[in-house]
Short mmCIF file of C-alpha atoms in Angstrom, two decimals:
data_model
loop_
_atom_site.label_atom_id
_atom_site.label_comp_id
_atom_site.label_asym_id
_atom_site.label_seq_id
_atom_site.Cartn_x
_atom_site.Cartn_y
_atom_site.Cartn_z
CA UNK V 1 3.74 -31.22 14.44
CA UNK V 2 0.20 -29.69 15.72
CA UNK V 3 -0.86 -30.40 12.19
CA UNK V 4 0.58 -33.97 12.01
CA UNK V 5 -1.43 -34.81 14.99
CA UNK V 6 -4.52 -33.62 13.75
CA UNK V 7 -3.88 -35.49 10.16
CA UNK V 8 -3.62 -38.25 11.98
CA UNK V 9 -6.86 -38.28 14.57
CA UNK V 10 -9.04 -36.10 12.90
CA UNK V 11 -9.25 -38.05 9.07
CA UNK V 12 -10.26 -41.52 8.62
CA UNK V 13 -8.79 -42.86 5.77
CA UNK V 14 -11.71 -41.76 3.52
CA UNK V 15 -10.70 -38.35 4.85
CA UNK V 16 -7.20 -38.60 4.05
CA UNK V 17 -7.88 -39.88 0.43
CA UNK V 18 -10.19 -36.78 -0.02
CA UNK V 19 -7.75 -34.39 1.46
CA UNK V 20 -5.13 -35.82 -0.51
CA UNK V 21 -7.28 -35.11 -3.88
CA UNK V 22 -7.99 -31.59 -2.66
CA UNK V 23 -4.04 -31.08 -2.45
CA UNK V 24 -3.32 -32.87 -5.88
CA UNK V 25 -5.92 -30.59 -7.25
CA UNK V 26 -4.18 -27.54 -6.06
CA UNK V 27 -0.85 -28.66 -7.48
CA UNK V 28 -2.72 -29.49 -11.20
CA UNK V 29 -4.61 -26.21 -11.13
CA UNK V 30 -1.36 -24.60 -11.81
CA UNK V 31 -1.14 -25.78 -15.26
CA UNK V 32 -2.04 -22.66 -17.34
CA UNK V 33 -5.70 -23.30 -19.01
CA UNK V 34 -6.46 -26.60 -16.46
CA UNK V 35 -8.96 -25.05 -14.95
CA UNK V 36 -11.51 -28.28 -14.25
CA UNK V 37 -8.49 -28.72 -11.38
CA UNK V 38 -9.65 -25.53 -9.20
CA UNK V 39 -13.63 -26.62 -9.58
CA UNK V 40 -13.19 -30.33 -8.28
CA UNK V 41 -10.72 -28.47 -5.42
CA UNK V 42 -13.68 -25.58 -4.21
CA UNK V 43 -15.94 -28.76 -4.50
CA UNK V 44 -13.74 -31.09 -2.08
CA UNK V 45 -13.39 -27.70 0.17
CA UNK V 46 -17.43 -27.18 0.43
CA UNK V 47 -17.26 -30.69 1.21
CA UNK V 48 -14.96 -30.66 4.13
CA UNK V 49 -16.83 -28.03 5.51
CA UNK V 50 -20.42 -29.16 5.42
CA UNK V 51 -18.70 -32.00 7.65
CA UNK V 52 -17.64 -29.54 10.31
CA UNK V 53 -21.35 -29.25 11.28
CA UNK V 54 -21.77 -33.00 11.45
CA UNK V 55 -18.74 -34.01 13.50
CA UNK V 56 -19.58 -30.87 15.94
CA UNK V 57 -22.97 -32.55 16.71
CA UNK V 58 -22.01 -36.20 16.95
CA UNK V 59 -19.11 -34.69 19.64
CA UNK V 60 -22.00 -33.13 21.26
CA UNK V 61 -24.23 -35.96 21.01
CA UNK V 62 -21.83 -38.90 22.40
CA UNK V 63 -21.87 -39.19 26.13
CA UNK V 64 -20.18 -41.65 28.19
CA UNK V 65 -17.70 -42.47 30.76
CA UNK V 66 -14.49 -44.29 30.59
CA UNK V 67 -12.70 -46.24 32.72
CA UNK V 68 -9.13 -46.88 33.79
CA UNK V 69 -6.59 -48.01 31.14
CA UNK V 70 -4.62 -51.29 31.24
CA UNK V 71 -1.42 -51.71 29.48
CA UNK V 72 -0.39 -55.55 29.03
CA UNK V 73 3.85 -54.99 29.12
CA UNK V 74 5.69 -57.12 26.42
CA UNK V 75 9.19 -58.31 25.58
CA UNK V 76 10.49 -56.17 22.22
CA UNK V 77 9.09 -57.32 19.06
CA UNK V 78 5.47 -58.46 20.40
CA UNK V 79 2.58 -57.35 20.79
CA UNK V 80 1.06 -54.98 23.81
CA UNK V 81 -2.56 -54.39 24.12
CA UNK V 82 -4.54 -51.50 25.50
CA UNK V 83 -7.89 -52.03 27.81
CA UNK V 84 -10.46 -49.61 28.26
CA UNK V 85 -13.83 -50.01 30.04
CA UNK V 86 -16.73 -47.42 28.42
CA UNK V 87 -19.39 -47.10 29.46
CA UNK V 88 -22.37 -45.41 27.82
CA UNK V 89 -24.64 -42.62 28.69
CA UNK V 90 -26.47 -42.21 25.41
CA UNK V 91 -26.64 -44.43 22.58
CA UNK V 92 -23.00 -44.85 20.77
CA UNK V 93 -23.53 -45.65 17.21
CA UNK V 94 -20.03 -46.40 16.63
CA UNK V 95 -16.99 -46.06 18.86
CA UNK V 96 -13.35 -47.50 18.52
CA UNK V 97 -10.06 -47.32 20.61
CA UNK V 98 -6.25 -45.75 19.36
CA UNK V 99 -3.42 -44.50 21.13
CA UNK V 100 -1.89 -41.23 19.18
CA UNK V 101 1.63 -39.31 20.08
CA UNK V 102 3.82 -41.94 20.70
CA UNK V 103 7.38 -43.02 19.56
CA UNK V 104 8.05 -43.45 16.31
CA UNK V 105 9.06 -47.68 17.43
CA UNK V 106 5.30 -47.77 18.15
CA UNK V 107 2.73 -48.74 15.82
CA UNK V 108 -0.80 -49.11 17.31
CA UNK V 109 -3.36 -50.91 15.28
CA UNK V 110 -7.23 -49.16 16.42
CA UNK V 111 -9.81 -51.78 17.51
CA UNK V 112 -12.90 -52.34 15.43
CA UNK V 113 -15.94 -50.05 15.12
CA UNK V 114 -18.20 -51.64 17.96
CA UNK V 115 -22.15 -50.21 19.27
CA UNK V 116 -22.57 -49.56 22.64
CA UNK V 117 -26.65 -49.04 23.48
CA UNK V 118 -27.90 -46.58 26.45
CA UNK V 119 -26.36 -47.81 29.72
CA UNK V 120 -24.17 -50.32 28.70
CA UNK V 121 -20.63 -50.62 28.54
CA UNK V 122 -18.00 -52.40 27.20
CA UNK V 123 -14.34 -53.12 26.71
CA UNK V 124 -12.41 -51.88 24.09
CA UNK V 125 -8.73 -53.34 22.93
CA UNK V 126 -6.16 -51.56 20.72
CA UNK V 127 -2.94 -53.71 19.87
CA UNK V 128 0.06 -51.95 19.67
CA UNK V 129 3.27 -53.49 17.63
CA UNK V 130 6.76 -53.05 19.41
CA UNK V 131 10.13 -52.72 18.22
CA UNK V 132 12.61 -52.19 20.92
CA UNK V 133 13.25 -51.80 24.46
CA UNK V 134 11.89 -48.96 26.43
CA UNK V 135 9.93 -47.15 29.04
CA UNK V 136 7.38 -45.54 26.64
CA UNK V 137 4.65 -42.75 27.48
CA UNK V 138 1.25 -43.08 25.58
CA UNK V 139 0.48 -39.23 25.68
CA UNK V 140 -3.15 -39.98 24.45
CA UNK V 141 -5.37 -42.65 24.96
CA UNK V 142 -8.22 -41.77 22.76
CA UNK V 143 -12.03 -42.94 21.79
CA UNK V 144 -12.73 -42.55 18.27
CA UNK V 145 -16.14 -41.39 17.34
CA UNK V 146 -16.30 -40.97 13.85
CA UNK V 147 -19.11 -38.56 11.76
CA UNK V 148 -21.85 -40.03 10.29
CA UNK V 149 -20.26 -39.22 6.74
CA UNK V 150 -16.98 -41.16 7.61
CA UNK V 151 -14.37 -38.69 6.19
CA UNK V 152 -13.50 -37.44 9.76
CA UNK V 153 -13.51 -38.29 13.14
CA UNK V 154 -13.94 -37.17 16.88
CA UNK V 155 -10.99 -38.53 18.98
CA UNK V 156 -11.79 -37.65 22.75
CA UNK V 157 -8.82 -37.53 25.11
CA UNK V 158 -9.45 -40.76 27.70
CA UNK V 159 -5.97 -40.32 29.48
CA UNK V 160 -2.44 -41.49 29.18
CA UNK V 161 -0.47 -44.75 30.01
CA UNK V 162 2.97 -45.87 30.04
CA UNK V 163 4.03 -48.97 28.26
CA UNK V 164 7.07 -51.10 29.30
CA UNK V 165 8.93 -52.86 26.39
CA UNK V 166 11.26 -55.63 28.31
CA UNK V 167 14.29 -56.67 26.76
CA UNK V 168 13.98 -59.97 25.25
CA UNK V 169 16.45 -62.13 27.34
CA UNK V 170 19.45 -64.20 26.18
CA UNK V 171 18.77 -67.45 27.93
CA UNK V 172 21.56 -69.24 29.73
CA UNK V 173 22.22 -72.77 29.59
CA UNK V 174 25.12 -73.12 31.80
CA UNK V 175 27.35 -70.66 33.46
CA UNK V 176 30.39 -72.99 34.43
CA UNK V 177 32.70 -70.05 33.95
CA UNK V 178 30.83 -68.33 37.31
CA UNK V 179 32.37 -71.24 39.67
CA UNK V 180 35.30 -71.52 38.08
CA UNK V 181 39.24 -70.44 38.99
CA UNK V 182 39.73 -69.32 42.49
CA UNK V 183 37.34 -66.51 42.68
CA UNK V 184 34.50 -68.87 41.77
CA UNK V 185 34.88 -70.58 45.20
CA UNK V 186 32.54 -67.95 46.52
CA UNK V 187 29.92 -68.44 44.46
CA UNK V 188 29.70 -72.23 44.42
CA UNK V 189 27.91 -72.15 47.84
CA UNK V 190 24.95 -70.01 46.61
CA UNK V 191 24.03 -72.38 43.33
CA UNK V 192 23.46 -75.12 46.06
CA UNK V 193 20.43 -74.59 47.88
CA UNK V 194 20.46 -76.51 50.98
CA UNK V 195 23.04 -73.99 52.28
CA UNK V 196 21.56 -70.95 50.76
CA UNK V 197 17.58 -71.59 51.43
CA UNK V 198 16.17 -70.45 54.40
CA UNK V 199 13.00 -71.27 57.04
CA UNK V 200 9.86 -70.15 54.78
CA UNK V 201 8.35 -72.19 52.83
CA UNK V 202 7.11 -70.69 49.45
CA UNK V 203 6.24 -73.43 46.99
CA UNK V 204 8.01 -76.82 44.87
CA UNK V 205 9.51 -76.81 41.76
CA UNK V 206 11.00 -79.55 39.63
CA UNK V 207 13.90 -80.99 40.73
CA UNK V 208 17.40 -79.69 39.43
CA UNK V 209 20.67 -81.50 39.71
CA UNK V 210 22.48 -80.22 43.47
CA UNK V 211 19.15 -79.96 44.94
CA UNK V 212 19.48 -81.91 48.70
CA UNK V 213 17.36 -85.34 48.76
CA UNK V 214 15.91 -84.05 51.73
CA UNK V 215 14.16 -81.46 50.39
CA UNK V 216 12.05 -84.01 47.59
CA UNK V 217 8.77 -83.03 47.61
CA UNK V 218 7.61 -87.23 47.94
CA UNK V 219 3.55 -86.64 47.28
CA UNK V 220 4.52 -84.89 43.92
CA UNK V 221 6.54 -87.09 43.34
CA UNK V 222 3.91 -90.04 43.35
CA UNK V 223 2.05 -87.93 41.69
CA UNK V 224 3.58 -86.71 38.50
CA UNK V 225 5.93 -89.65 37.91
CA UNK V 226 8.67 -87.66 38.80
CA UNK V 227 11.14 -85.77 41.16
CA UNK V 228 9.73 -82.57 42.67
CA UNK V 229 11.77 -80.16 45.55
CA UNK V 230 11.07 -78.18 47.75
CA UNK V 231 11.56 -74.11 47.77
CA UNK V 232 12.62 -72.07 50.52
CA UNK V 233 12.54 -67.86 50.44
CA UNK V 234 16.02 -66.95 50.38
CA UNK V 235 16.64 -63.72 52.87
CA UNK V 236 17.49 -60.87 51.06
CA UNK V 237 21.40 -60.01 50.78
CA UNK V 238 21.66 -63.99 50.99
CA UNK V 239 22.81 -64.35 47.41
CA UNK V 240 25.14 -62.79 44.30
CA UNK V 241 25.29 -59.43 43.56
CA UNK V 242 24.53 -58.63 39.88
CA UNK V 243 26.10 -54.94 39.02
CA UNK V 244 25.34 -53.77 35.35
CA UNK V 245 27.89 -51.33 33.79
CA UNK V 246 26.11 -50.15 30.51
CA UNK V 247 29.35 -47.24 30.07
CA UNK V 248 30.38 -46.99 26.64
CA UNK V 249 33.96 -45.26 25.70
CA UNK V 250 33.33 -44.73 21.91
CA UNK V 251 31.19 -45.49 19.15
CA UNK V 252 31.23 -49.17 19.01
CA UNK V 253 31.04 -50.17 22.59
CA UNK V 254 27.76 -47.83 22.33
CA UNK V 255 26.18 -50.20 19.34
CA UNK V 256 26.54 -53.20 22.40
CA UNK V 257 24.56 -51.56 24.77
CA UNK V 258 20.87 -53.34 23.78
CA UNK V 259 22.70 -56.49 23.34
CA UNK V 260 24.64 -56.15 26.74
CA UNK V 261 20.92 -55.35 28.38
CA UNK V 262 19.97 -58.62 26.84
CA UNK V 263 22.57 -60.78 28.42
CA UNK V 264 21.97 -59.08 31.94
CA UNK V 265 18.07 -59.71 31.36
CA UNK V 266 19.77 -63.58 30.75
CA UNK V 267 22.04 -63.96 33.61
CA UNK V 268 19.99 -62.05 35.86
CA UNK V 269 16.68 -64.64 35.53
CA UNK V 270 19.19 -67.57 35.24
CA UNK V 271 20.34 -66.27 39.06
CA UNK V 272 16.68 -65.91 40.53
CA UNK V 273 15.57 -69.30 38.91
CA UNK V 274 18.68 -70.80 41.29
CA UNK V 275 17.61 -68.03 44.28
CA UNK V 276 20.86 -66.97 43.45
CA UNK V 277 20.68 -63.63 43.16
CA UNK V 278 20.74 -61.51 46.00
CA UNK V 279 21.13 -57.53 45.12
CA UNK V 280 20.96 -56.03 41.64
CA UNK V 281 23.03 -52.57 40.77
CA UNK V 282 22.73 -50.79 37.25
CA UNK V 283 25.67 -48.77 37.52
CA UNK V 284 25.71 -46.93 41.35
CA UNK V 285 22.19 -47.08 41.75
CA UNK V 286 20.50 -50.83 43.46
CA UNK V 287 17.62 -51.95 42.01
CA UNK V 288 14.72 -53.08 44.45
CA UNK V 289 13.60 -56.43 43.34
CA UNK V 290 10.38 -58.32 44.34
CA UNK V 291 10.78 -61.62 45.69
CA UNK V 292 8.76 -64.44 43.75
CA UNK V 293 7.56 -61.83 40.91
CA UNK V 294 9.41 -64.04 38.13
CA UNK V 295 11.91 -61.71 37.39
CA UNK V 296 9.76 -58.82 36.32
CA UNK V 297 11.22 -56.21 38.57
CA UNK V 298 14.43 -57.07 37.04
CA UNK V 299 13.09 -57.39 33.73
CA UNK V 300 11.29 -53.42 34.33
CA UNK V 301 14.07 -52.00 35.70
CA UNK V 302 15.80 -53.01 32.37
CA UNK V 303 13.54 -51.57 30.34
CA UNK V 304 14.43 -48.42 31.82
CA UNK V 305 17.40 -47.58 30.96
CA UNK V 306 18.05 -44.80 28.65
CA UNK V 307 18.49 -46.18 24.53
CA UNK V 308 21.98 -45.58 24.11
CA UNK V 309 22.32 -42.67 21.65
CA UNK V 310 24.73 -42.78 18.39
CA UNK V 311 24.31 -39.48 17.25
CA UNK V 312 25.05 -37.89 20.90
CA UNK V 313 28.27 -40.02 21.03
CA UNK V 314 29.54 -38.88 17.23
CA UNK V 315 29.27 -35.35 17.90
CA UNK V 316 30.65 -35.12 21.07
CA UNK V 317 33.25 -37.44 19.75
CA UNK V 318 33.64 -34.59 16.95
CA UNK V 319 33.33 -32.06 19.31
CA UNK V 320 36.25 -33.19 21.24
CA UNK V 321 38.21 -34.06 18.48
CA UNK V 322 38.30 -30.54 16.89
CA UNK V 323 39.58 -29.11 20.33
CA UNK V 324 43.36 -28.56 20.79
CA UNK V 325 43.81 -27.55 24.29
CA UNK V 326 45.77 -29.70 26.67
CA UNK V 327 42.34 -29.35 28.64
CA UNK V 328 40.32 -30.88 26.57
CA UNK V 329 42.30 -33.90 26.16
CA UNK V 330 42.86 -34.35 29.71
CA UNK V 331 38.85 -34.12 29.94
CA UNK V 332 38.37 -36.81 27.03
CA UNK V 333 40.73 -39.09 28.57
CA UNK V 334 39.39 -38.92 32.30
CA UNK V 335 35.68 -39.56 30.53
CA UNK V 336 37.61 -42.33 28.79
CA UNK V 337 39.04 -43.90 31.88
CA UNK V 338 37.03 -46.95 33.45
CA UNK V 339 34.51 -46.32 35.71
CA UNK V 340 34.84 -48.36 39.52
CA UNK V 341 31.75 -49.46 40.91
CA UNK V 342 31.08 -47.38 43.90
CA UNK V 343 27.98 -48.61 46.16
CA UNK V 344 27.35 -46.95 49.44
CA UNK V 345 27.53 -49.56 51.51
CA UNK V 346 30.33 -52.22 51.38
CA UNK V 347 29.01 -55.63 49.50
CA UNK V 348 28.55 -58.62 51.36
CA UNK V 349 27.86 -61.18 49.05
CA UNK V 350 30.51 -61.81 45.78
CA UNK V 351 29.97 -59.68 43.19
CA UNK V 352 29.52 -60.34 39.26
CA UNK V 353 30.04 -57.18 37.18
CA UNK V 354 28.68 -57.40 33.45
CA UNK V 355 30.43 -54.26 30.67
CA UNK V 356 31.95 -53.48 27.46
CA UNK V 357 35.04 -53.42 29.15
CA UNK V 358 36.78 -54.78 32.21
CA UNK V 359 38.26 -52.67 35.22
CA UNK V 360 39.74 -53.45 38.20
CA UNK V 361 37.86 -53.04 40.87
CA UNK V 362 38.98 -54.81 44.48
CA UNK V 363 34.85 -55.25 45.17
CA UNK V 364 34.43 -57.26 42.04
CA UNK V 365 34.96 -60.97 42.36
CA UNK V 366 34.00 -61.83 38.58
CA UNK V 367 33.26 -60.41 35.23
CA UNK V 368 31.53 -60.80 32.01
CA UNK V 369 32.45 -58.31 29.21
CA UNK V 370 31.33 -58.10 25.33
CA UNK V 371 34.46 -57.73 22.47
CA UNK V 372 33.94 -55.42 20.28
CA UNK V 373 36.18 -55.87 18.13
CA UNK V 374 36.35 -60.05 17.67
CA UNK V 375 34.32 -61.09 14.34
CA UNK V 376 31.86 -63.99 14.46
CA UNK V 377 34.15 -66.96 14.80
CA UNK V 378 33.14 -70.29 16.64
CA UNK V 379 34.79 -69.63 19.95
CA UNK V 380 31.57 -67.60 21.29
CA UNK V 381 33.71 -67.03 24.78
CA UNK V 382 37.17 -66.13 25.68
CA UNK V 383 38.53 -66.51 29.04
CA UNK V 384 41.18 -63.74 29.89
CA UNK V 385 41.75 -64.88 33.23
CA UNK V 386 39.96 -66.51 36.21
CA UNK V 387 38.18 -63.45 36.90
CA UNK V 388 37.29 -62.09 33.20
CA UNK V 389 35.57 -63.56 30.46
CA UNK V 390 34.92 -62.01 27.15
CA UNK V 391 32.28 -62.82 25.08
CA UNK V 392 31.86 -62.62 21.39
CA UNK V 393 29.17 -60.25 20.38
CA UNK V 394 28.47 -60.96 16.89
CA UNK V 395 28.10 -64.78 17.80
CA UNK V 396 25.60 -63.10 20.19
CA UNK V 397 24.31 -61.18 17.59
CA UNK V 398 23.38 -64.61 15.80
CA UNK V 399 22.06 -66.57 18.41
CA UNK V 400 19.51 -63.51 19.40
CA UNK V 401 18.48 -63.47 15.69
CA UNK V 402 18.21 -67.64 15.24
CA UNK V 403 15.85 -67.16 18.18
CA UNK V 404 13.74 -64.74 16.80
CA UNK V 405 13.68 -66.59 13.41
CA UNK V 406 12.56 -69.39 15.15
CA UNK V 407 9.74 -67.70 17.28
CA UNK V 408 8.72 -66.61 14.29
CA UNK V 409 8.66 -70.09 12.87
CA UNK V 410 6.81 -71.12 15.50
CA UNK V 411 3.97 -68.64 15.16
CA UNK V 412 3.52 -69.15 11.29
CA UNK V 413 3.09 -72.96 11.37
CA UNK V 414 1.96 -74.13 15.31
CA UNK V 415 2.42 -77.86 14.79
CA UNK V 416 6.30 -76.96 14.17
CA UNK V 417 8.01 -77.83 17.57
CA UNK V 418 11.18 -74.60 18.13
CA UNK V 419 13.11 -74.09 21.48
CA UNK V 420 14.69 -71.30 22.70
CA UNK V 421 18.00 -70.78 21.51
CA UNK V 422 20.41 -70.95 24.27
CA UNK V 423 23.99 -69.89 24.87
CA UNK V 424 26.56 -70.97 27.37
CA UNK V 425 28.89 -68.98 29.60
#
């Protein structure tokens, strides 16, 4: 691996192309008479280390200072950028930013070659390409200064980051199943704000259907043209509570994980746009979220979560399988068993649980589960009963790809008009 990372900081890719003829030259030299093979490769040797010299001295030569490093955090799939301010203490004849050492997800794309004069500074951008959800270290931050004969290169160490990949979220367009049936009586009052808002004023939004006429906002409304209300801080506890069960019993339920994270990410924003949304649990453990922050504590706090591993739930599925103890089974069906949600204080709002499969829990008012095992048909949802609806994840599946197809739309031809595509609960 030590190798690897030099490979990868050390050559530029007039380095690596030289390298790799030094290699192939070592290979052809083995053909019996081919000698020519074994000159060109002590040739390309003597050249690498006349270069040794040179990078040595532009390392010595290249003094500056850096600054702290910003990370710009992105939904999966885009784009993240790296900041760093330099500033110069002698003359920098060429200097460039990368970030090495990461996951494999990450790809980072090194900013251009740029001159930085005695005493002056400037900032320098990397772009790094993302491909799914995460918390991910950047172990090194690095300034490339490359030799003056370009083969290699002098990556100093400027620190290390952490970049947050959010989940990109399934956006609701109606949750009618949430104040339906019996149990849905006790969430009807918190989707209407006059009864839910309280005494601070924190800003005015566009006007929604349930929104009190006493609350219109009348000088945006002469404004704009059209209706504007009024938005009151909701006190905390004053709302639904949002628990996230991301417990898989076998194989499948563990390829619905990411896609399960996605519909939280959904529901969860679709709450706080109504100040719905009062307390947030993933699994036992309540989530601190940051009043008028758009969602991005809930969106972070996503991104957190673990990646759900296949190969760790084969083998112990293997594992457990080739036992044939009475133990053993008794242990695989207790891990088997549904899980209750088990805060430590008693909820006092109602309480909307989202899995891969339902339980019954007396604390749980309502929840939303994904079927493994339905096929993509056109009923997307499936209501078992007042308090449990099943959703179909391959039509979720479709929807999340139809969106990114037309993002991507979107970004290849501007004047093209796309919308998010939405689903309904």
């Amino acid at each position: 691996m030590h190798l690897y990372y030099i490979w990868q900081e050390a050559f530029t890719p007039v380095g690596h192309a030289a390298a790799a003829l030094m290699m192939f030259s070592m290979f052809a030299g083995a053909v019996p008479g081919f000698w020519a093979a074994w000159v060109f490769c002590g040739l390309d040797f003597m050249y690498f280390l006349a270069l040794v010299p040179s990078l040595f001295m532009t390392a010595r030569k290249s003094k500056f200072k850096a600054g702290d490093i910003a990370v710009r955090n992105v939904y999966e799939g885009e784009v993240s950028t790296v900041r760093l301010q330099v500033y110069a203490v002698d003359k920098l004849n060429a200097v460039s930013l990368g970030c090495f050492r990461m996951d494999s997800s990450l790809k980072c794309a090194e900013s251009e070659l740029v001159q930085i004069v005695a005493g002056g500074s400037t900032e320098l951008t990397c772009r790094i390409q993302t491909k799914k959800r995460g918390a991910f270290e950047i172990p090194k931050v690095a300034l490339i200064l490359p030799e003056i004969n370009g083969a290699l290169r002098y990556a100093v160490n400027a620190g290390k980051a952490e970049l947050l990949v959010f989940p990109r979220p399934l956006r609701v367009s109606a949750f009618p199943f949430l104040t339906s049936g019996a149990s849905g009586v006790v969430f009807a009052p918190l989707l209407m704000p006059s009864l839910t808002r309280g005494m601070n004023f924190v800003g005015v939004r566009e006007y929604r259907e349930g929104d009190a006429l006493r609350d219109l906002h009348h000088k945006a409304f002469a404004r704009y043209g059209k209706p504007f209300t009024k938005e009151f801080e909701t006190e905390r506890g004053a709302g639904a509570i949002l628990v996230l069960d991301v417990t898989a019993r076998n194989l499948r339920e563990k390829s619905l994980v990411e896609m399960l994270i996605r519909l939280a990410a959904g529901i969860g924003l679709w709450l706080l746009e109504r100040n719905a949304l009062g307390r947030f649990f993933i699994g036992d453990d309540e989530i601190s979220l940051v009043q008028g922050d758009g969602g991005e504590s809930l969106l972070e706090a996503l991104a957190r979560i673990p990646a759900a591993s296949l190969l760790e739930m084969r083998f112990s599925k293997g594992k457990c399988e080739s036992r044939n103890t009475v133990n053993s089974r008794d242990a695989v069906n207790s891990q088997r068993a549904p899980k209750l949600w088990s805060p430590a204080a008693r909820p006092l709002g109602p309480v909307l649980r989202l899995g891969l499969f339902a339980t019954d829990d007396p604390l749980v008012h309502k929840q939303v589960i994904l079927d493994a095992h339905s096929k993509l048909t056109d009923e997307s949802k499936t209501a078992i009963s007042d308090d449990i609806l099943s959703v179909n994840a391959a039509h979720l599946e479709k929807v999340f790809r139809e969106r990114l197809r037309l993002k991507q739309v979107s970004r290849e031809f501007p004047l093209e008009k796309s919308r998010d595509t939405e689903v309904s609960l």
